[in-house]
Coordinates of C-alpha atoms in Angstrom, one line a residue:
X17 CA 44.3 -36.2 8.4
X18 CA 46.0 -34.8 11.5
X19 CA 44.2 -33.7 14.6
X20 CA 45.3 -30.1 13.9
X21 CA 43.7 -30.1 10.5
X22 CA 40.5 -31.7 11.9
X23 CA 40.3 -29.0 14.5
X24 CA 40.8 -26.3 11.9
X25 CA 38.1 -27.8 9.7
X26 CA 35.7 -28.1 12.6
X27 CA 36.4 -24.4 13.3
X28 CA 36.1 -23.3 9.7
X29 CA 33.0 -25.3 8.7
X30 CA 30.6 -23.9 11.3
X31 CA 31.8 -20.4 10.6
X32 CA 31.4 -20.8 6.8
X33 CA 27.9 -22.3 7.2
X34 CA 26.8 -19.7 9.7
X35 CA 28.3 -16.8 7.8
X36 CA 26.8 -18.0 4.5
X37 CA 23.4 -18.6 6.0
X38 CA 23.4 -15.2 7.7
X39 CA 24.5 -13.4 4.6
X40 CA 21.8 -15.2 2.5
X41 CA 19.2 -14.4 5.1
X42 CA 20.2 -10.8 5.5
X43 CA 20.3 -10.3 1.7
X44 CA 16.9 -11.9 1.3
X45 CA 15.4 -9.8 4.1
X46 CA 16.9 -6.6 2.6
X47 CA 15.6 -7.5 -0.9
X48 CA 12.1 -8.3 0.5
X49 CA 12.0 -5.1 2.5
X50 CA 13.4 -3.1 -0.4
X51 CA 10.7 -4.5 -2.8
X52 CA 8.0 -3.5 -0.3
X53 CA 9.4 0.0 0.0
X54 CA 9.7 0.2 -3.8
X55 CA 6.1 -0.9 -4.2
X56 CA 4.9 1.7 -1.7
X57 CA 7.0 4.3 -3.5
X58 CA 5.5 3.3 -6.8
X59 CA 1.9 3.5 -5.5
X60 CA 2.7 6.9 -3.9
X61 CA 3.9 8.2 -7.3
X62 CA 0.8 6.9 -9.0
X63 CA -1.5 8.5 -6.4
X64 CA 0.4 11.8 -6.8
X65 CA -0.3 11.5 -10.6
X66 CA -4.0 10.8 -9.9
X67 CA -4.3 13.9 -7.7
X68 CA -2.5 16.0 -10.3
X69 CA -4.9 14.8 -13.0
X70 CA -7.9 15.4 -10.9
X71 CA -6.8 18.9 -10.2
X72 CA -6.3 19.7 -13.9
X73 CA -9.9 18.4 -14.6
X74 CA -11.2 20.5 -11.7
X75 CA -9.7 23.6 -13.2
X76 CA -11.2 22.8 -16.6
X77 CA -14.6 22.1 -15.0
X78 CA -14.6 25.4 -13.2
X79 CA -13.8 27.3 -16.5
X80 CA -16.4 25.3 -18.4
X81 CA -19.1 25.9 -15.8
X82 CA -18.3 29.6 -16.0
X83 CA -18.6 29.6 -19.8
X84 CA -22.0 27.7 -19.6
X85 CA -23.3 30.2 -17.0
X86 CA -22.1 33.3 -19.0
X87 CA -23.3 32.1 -22.4
X88 CA -26.9 31.6 -21.4
X89 CA -28.9 29.8 -24.1
X90 CA -26.3 30.3 -26.8
X91 CA -25.2 26.7 -26.8
X92 CA -23.1 26.8 -30.0
X93 CA -21.1 29.7 -28.8
X94 CA -20.5 28.0 -25.4
X95 CA -19.4 24.8 -27.0
X96 CA -17.0 26.6 -29.3
X97 CA -15.5 28.5 -26.4
X98 CA -15.1 25.3 -24.3
X99 CA -13.4 23.5 -27.2
X100 CA -10.9 26.4 -27.5
X101 CA -10.3 26.4 -23.7
X102 CA -9.6 22.6 -23.7
X103 CA -7.4 23.0 -26.8
X104 CA -5.3 25.6 -25.1
X105 CA -4.9 23.8 -21.8
X106 CA -1.7 22.0 -22.3
X107 CA 1.0 21.2 -19.8
X108 CA 4.5 19.9 -20.2
X109 CA 5.5 18.1 -23.4
X110 CA 2.8 15.5 -23.3
X111 CA -0.1 17.0 -21.3
X112 CA -3.3 17.9 -23.1
X113 CA -7.0 17.7 -22.8
X114 CA -9.4 15.7 -25.0
X115 CA -13.2 15.7 -25.5
X116 CA -15.7 13.3 -27.1
X117 CA -19.4 13.5 -27.6
X118 CA -21.9 10.8 -26.5
X119 CA -21.3 8.8 -29.7
X120 CA -17.6 8.6 -29.3
X121 CA -16.7 11.3 -31.9
X122 CA -13.6 13.2 -31.0
X123 CA -14.2 16.9 -30.5
X124 CA -10.8 18.2 -29.1
X125 CA -7.3 16.7 -29.5
X126 CA -4.6 19.4 -29.8
X127 CA -1.8 16.9 -30.2
X128 CA -3.4 14.7 -32.9
X129 CA -5.8 17.1 -34.7
X130 CA -6.4 14.5 -37.4
X131 CA -8.5 12.6 -34.9
X132 CA -11.0 15.5 -34.5
X133 CA -14.3 14.5 -36.1
X134 CA -13.6 10.8 -36.2
X135 CA -15.7 8.3 -34.3
X136 CA -13.2 6.4 -32.1
X137 CA -15.7 4.4 -30.1
X138 CA -14.3 1.1 -31.4
X139 CA -10.6 1.9 -31.1
X140 CA -8.5 -0.6 -29.2
X141 CA -5.0 -0.5 -27.7
X142 CA -2.5 -3.3 -28.0
X143 CA -4.0 -5.0 -25.0
X144 CA -7.4 -5.2 -26.6
X145 CA -8.9 -2.4 -24.4
X146 CA -11.7 -0.4 -25.9
X147 CA -10.1 2.9 -24.9
X148 CA -12.9 5.4 -25.6
X149 CA -15.6 3.0 -24.3
X150 CA -13.8 2.6 -21.0
X151 CA -13.2 6.3 -20.6
X152 CA -16.9 7.1 -21.4
X153 CA -17.9 4.4 -18.8
X154 CA -15.8 6.0 -16.2
X155 CA -17.2 9.5 -17.0
X156 CA -20.8 8.1 -16.8
X157 CA -20.1 6.8 -13.3
X158 CA -19.4 10.3 -12.0
X159 CA -15.8 10.5 -13.1
X160 CA -12.9 8.1 -12.8
X161 CA -9.4 6.9 -13.8
X162 CA -8.5 4.4 -16.6
X163 CA -5.2 2.9 -17.6
X164 CA -4.5 2.2 -21.3
X165 CA -1.9 2.4 -24.0
X166 CA -1.6 5.5 -26.2
X167 CA 1.0 7.3 -28.4
X168 CA 3.3 9.5 -26.4
X169 CA 3.7 12.8 -28.4
X170 CA 7.3 13.6 -27.3
X171 CA 8.6 10.1 -28.3
X172 CA 6.0 9.0 -30.8
X173 CA 5.9 5.6 -29.1
X174 CA 3.1 3.7 -27.5
X175 CA 3.3 4.1 -23.7
X176 CA 1.1 3.4 -20.7
X177 CA -1.1 6.3 -19.8
X178 CA -3.5 7.1 -16.9
X179 CA -6.4 9.4 -17.6
X180 CA -9.1 11.0 -15.5
X181 CA -12.4 11.9 -17.2
X182 CA -15.7 13.5 -16.2
X183 CA -19.0 14.2 -18.0
X184 CA -20.5 17.5 -19.0
X185 CA -24.2 16.5 -18.4
X186 CA -25.6 19.5 -20.2
X187 CA -24.1 18.4 -23.5
X188 CA -23.4 14.7 -23.0
X189 CA -19.7 15.3 -23.5
X190 CA -16.8 13.4 -22.0
X191 CA -13.7 15.5 -21.2
X192 CA -10.5 14.5 -19.5
X193 CA -6.7 14.6 -19.5
X194 CA -4.0 12.1 -18.9
X195 CA -0.4 11.6 -17.9
X196 CA 2.1 9.0 -19.2
X197 CA 3.5 6.8 -16.5
X198 CA 6.5 5.3 -18.3
X199 CA 8.7 7.6 -16.2
X200 CA 7.4 5.9 -13.0
X201 CA 8.4 2.5 -14.4
X202 CA 11.8 3.8 -15.4
X203 CA 12.4 5.3 -11.9
X204 CA 11.2 2.2 -10.1
X205 CA 13.4 0.0 -12.4
X206 CA 16.4 2.3 -11.7
X207 CA 15.9 2.0 -7.9
X208 CA 15.4 -1.8 -8.2
X209 CA 18.7 -2.1 -10.2
X210 CA 20.5 0.0 -7.6
X211 CA 19.2 -2.2 -4.8
X212 CA 20.2 -5.4 -6.7
X213 CA 23.7 -4.0 -7.3
X214 CA 24.1 -3.1 -3.7
X215 CA 23.1 -6.5 -2.6
X216 CA 25.5 -8.2 -5.1
X217 CA 28.3 -6.0 -3.9
X218 CA 27.6 -6.7 -0.3
X219 CA 27.4 -10.5 -1.0
X220 CA 30.7 -10.3 -2.9
X221 CA 32.3 -8.3 -0.1
X222 CA 31.1 -10.9 2.5
X223 CA 32.4 -13.7 0.3
X224 CA 35.8 -12.2 0.0
X225 CA 36.0 -11.6 3.8
X226 CA 34.9 -15.2 4.5
X227 CA 37.7 -16.6 2.2
X228 CA 40.2 -14.3 3.8
X229 CA 39.1 -15.4 7.2
X230 CA 39.5 -19.0 6.2
X231 CA 43.1 -18.4 5.2
X232 CA 43.7 -16.5 8.4
X233 CA 42.3 -19.4 10.5
X234 CA 44.6 -21.8 8.7
X235 CA 47.6 -19.6 9.6
X236 CA 46.9 -18.5 13.1
X237 CA 44.5 -21.1 14.5
X238 CA 41.2 -21.3 16.1
X239 CA 41.5 -18.0 18.0
X240 CA 40.8 -16.1 14.8
X241 CA 37.3 -17.5 14.8
X242 CA 36.3 -15.3 17.7
X243 CA 37.8 -12.3 16.1
X244 CA 35.9 -13.0 12.8
X245 CA 32.6 -13.2 14.7
X246 CA 33.1 -9.7 15.9
X247 CA 33.8 -8.6 12.3
X248 CA 30.7 -10.3 11.1
X249 CA 28.7 -8.3 13.6
X250 CA 30.2 -5.1 12.3
X251 CA 29.3 -6.1 8.7
X252 CA 25.7 -6.9 9.6
X253 CA 25.3 -3.6 11.4
X254 CA 26.7 -1.8 8.3
X255 CA 24.2 -3.7 6.1
X256 CA 21.3 -2.7 8.3
X257 CA 22.5 0.9 8.4
X258 CA 22.6 1.0 4.6
X259 CA 19.1 -0.4 4.5
X260 CA 17.8 2.3 6.8
X261 CA 19.6 5.0 4.8
X262 CA 17.9 3.7 1.7
X263 CA 14.5 3.9 3.2
X264 CA 15.1 7.4 4.5
X265 CA 16.2 8.5 1.0
X266 CA 13.1 7.0 -0.6
X267 CA 10.8 8.7 1.9
X268 CA 12.5 12.0 1.2
X269 CA 12.0 11.5 -2.5
X270 CA 8.3 10.8 -2.0
X271 CA 8.0 13.9 0.2
X272 CA 9.4 16.0 -2.7
X273 CA 6.9 14.4 -5.1
X274 CA 4.0 15.4 -2.8
X275 CA 5.3 18.9 -2.5
X276 CA 5.5 19.4 -6.3
X277 CA 1.8 19.0 -6.5
X278 CA 1.3 22.6 -5.4
X279 CA 2.7 23.7 -8.7
X280 CA -0.6 22.8 -10.3
X281 CA -2.4 25.5 -8.3
X282 CA 0.2 27.9 -9.5
X283 CA -0.6 26.9 -13.1
X284 CA -4.2 27.8 -12.4
X285 CA -3.2 31.2 -11.0
X286 CA -1.0 31.9 -14.1
X287 CA -3.9 31.0 -16.4
X288 CA -6.2 33.3 -14.5
X289 CA -3.7 36.2 -14.7
X290 CA -3.2 35.6 -18.4
X291 CA -6.9 35.5 -19.0
X292 CA -7.3 38.8 -17.0
X293 CA -4.5 40.4 -19.0
X294 CA -6.2 39.6 -22.3
X295 CA -9.5 40.8 -21.1
X296 CA -8.2 44.0 -19.5
X297 CA -6.2 44.7 -22.7
X298 CA -9.4 44.4 -24.7
X299 CA -11.2 46.8 -22.3
X300 CA -13.3 44.0 -20.7
X301 CA -14.0 44.8 -17.1
X302 CA -14.5 41.1 -16.4
X303 CA -10.7 40.9 -16.3
X304 CA -11.0 42.2 -12.7
X305 CA -13.1 39.2 -11.8
X306 CA -10.4 37.0 -13.2
X307 CA -7.8 38.8 -11.1
X308 CA -10.0 38.3 -8.1
X309 CA -10.4 34.6 -9.0
X310 CA -6.7 34.3 -9.4
X311 CA -6.2 35.8 -6.0
X312 CA -8.6 33.3 -4.5
X313 CA -6.8 30.4 -6.2
X314 CA -3.4 31.8 -4.9
X315 CA -4.9 31.9 -1.4
X316 CA -6.1 28.3 -1.9
X317 CA -2.5 27.4 -2.8
X318 CA -1.3 28.8 0.5
X319 CA -3.9 26.8 2.3
X320 CA -3.0 23.7 0.4
X321 CA 0.7 24.0 1.5
X322 CA -0.4 24.2 5.1
X323 CA -2.7 21.3 4.6
X324 CA 0.0 19.1 3.2
X325 CA 2.5 20.2 5.9
X326 CA 0.3 19.8 9.0
X327 CA -2.6 17.5 8.1
X328 CA -5.7 19.5 8.9
X329 CA -8.0 16.6 9.8
X330 CA -9.8 17.6 13.0
X331 CA -8.6 15.3 15.7
X332 CA -11.8 15.8 17.6
X333 CA -13.6 13.7 15.0
X334 CA -11.4 10.7 15.8
X335 CA -11.5 11.3 19.6
X336 CA -15.2 12.1 20.2
X337 CA -17.1 11.3 17.0
X338 CA -19.1 13.5 14.6
X339 CA -22.0 14.5 17.0
X340 CA -19.7 15.7 19.7
X341 CA -17.4 17.4 17.3
X342 CA -20.3 19.3 15.8
X343 CA -21.6 20.2 19.2
X344 CA -18.2 21.7 20.1
X345 CA -18.1 23.5 16.8
X346 CA -21.6 25.0 17.1
X347 CA -21.1 26.1 20.7
X348 CA -17.9 27.9 19.9
X349 CA -19.6 29.6 17.0
X350 CA -22.5 30.8 19.1
X351 CA -20.2 32.1 21.8
X352 CA -18.1 33.9 19.3
X353 CA -20.9 35.5 17.1
X354 CA -24.0 35.5 19.3
X355 CA -26.0 33.7 16.7
X356 CA -28.6 31.4 18.2
X357 CA -28.5 27.8 16.8
X358 CA -31.4 25.3 16.9
X359 CA -30.1 21.9 16.1
X360 CA -31.6 18.5 15.6
X361 CA -29.0 15.7 15.2
X362 CA -30.0 12.1 14.9
X363 CA -27.1 9.8 13.9
X364 CA -26.9 5.9 14.0
X365 CA -25.1 4.2 16.9
X366 CA -22.5 2.9 14.6
X367 CA -20.2 5.6 13.3
X368 CA -20.6 6.8 9.7
X369 CA -17.8 6.1 7.2
X370 CA -14.8 8.4 7.7
X371 CA -15.2 10.3 4.5
X372 CA -18.9 11.0 5.2
X373 CA -18.1 12.3 8.7
X374 CA -15.3 14.5 7.3
X375 CA -17.5 15.9 4.5
X376 CA -20.3 16.7 6.9
X377 CA -18.0 18.4 9.3
X378 CA -16.4 20.5 6.6
X379 CA -19.7 21.5 5.0
X380 CA -21.1 22.7 8.4
X381 CA -17.8 24.5 9.2
X382 CA -17.9 26.3 5.8
X383 CA -21.6 27.2 6.2
X384 CA -20.8 28.7 9.7
X385 CA -18.0 30.7 8.2
X386 CA -20.3 32.1 5.5
X387 CA -22.9 33.0 8.0
X388 CA -20.4 34.8 10.2
X389 CA -18.8 36.7 7.3
X390 CA -21.7 37.5 5.1
X391 CA -25.2 36.6 6.4
X392 CA -25.7 39.1 9.2
X393 CA -28.0 36.5 10.7
X394 CA -29.3 36.2 14.3
X395 CA -30.6 32.7 14.1
X396 CA -29.7 29.5 12.4
X397 CA -31.2 26.0 12.2
X398 CA -29.3 22.8 11.7
X399 CA -30.9 19.4 11.0
X400 CA -28.8 16.2 10.5
X401 CA -30.3 12.8 10.4
X402 CA -29.7 9.3 8.9
X403 CA -32.5 7.3 7.2
X404 CA -31.7 3.9 5.6
X405 CA -28.7 4.5 3.4
X406 CA -28.8 8.3 3.2
X407 CA -27.5 11.1 5.4
X408 CA -29.5 14.3 5.2
X409 CA -28.2 17.8 6.2
X410 CA -30.4 20.9 6.2
X411 CA -28.9 24.3 7.1
X412 CA -30.9 27.5 7.3
X413 CA -30.3 31.1 8.5
X414 CA -32.4 34.2 8.7
X415 CA -29.7 36.5 7.2
X416 CA -29.7 38.9 4.3
X417 CA -29.3 36.2 1.6
X418 CA -28.0 37.1 -1.9
X419 CA -28.9 36.9 -5.6
X420 CA -28.5 33.3 -6.7
X421 CA -27.5 34.5 -10.2
X422 CA -24.8 36.7 -9.0
X423 CA -21.4 35.7 -10.4
X424 CA -19.7 36.7 -7.2
X425 CA -21.6 33.9 -5.4
X426 CA -21.7 31.4 -8.2
X427 CA -17.9 31.5 -8.3
X428 CA -17.4 31.8 -4.6
X429 CA -14.7 29.3 -3.6
X430 CA -16.5 28.4 -0.4
X431 CA -19.8 27.5 -2.0
X432 CA -18.0 25.8 -4.9
X433 CA -16.0 23.7 -2.5
X434 CA -19.1 22.6 -0.6
X435 CA -20.8 21.5 -3.8
X436 CA -17.7 19.7 -5.0
X437 CA -17.3 17.8 -1.7
X438 CA -20.9 16.6 -2.0
X439 CA -20.6 15.6 -5.6
X440 CA -17.4 13.8 -5.0
X441 CA -19.3 11.3 -2.8
X442 CA -22.1 11.0 -5.3
X443 CA -24.4 13.2 -3.2
X444 CA -27.0 15.9 -4.0
X445 CA -26.4 19.6 -3.1
X446 CA -29.1 22.3 -3.3
X447 CA -28.7 26.0 -2.5
X448 CA -31.8 28.2 -2.0
X449 CA -31.4 31.9 -1.3
X450 CA -32.7 35.4 -2.2
X451 CA -32.1 38.9 -1.0
X452 CA -33.7 39.4 2.4
X453 CA -34.9 35.8 2.7
X454 CA -31.9 34.1 4.2
X455 CA -30.0 31.1 2.8
X456 CA -30.8 27.3 2.9
X457 CA -28.4 24.5 2.0
X458 CA -29.7 20.9 1.7
X459 CA -27.4 17.9 1.2
X460 CA -28.1 14.2 0.7
X461 CA -25.2 11.8 0.9
X462 CA -25.5 8.1 0.1
X463 CA -23.7 6.1 2.7
X464 CA -23.2 2.9 0.6
X465 CA -21.7 4.6 -2.4
X466 CA -19.3 6.5 -0.1
X467 CA -18.1 3.3 1.4
X468 CA -17.7 1.8 -2.0

């Protein structure tokens, strides 16, 4: 072996080793980072599905609560109307509501009507999961999500499904709806395949370049080694740029998924309008109330877009804590309205959980808005304290009050939102009011359950 060949080999071997190792390391890093981004993307899609399901159930609960209130003691009529509402609330090709009584007997199933009247408490999916038992357990815990296998109507195949269920305590029913998530798996697998293909193509490209470089080194000598190093740098930068572009595209895709969630509020508005149209056509003046409810939901949709776009979490909560944030809120309210506020706030030294602080802030903010707009009050009292594992809030005003049985106030979106915020954290909400006697709102929030 001549000295010239040895020099060439000594020049080629380090370059081959370094290039191969760099390519392998870069491919491994890109693959690992891509898998992490894919996992985040998948979880984001699932969370979007969960929010979508919860919103559907919230709509159903609002309609059911309205039926229960309007029907009075006629329970059979109310149950029949609720069954019809749930039967008609379908969305997409595979979206529908279902209902079961406390024994596990199916009450509503628009896609598989043959199941109605059957006791399905012992039914299991392919994985051995007792589907109805699990759903009823989630409902008894205040509402929750469950994954299981169920037949997909559009394909008549067994697919994975996620459902959200709640309980109607007056009747002991469990109602809910679900979405099939096979499309998420397909999307994730498609992205993963694209990433793998890009990595293979890049590896093949690098291999071809390395082989070509080896031939060039044999022909033109050691000087080519320096030139090839510069080419390797260019290739690595190109690989990094492709990785960044991939991440940007995935975030853009995720952003579109979040934005599409607003369509569900539009579905609610459409349903309200259709209900109003049917009632007005029949000469029922309650159709005007449905129009007003639809308008309120539309306004809620506008606010939801703003919330998603700008993140309405009050920064003062993070910066100063709940007590200071409330002090600032109350002072601004008094200056703006002239309403005197007596406040007694006693909070622990250690800050409350984030969701508890946010809920309390929003409740008080909504109560102040109601006082300013409707109460015509001159004085207000706020008491907030923490004892053991419970936070207690007591709000009172000396305003005009209102009829508790009035539909206008029962269906008021502000009061409904306040109740839903409290119930979401497993708390207790009580509203006491009457004409000329002011309004009092009492709330109890369990701290441990909120943290859990």
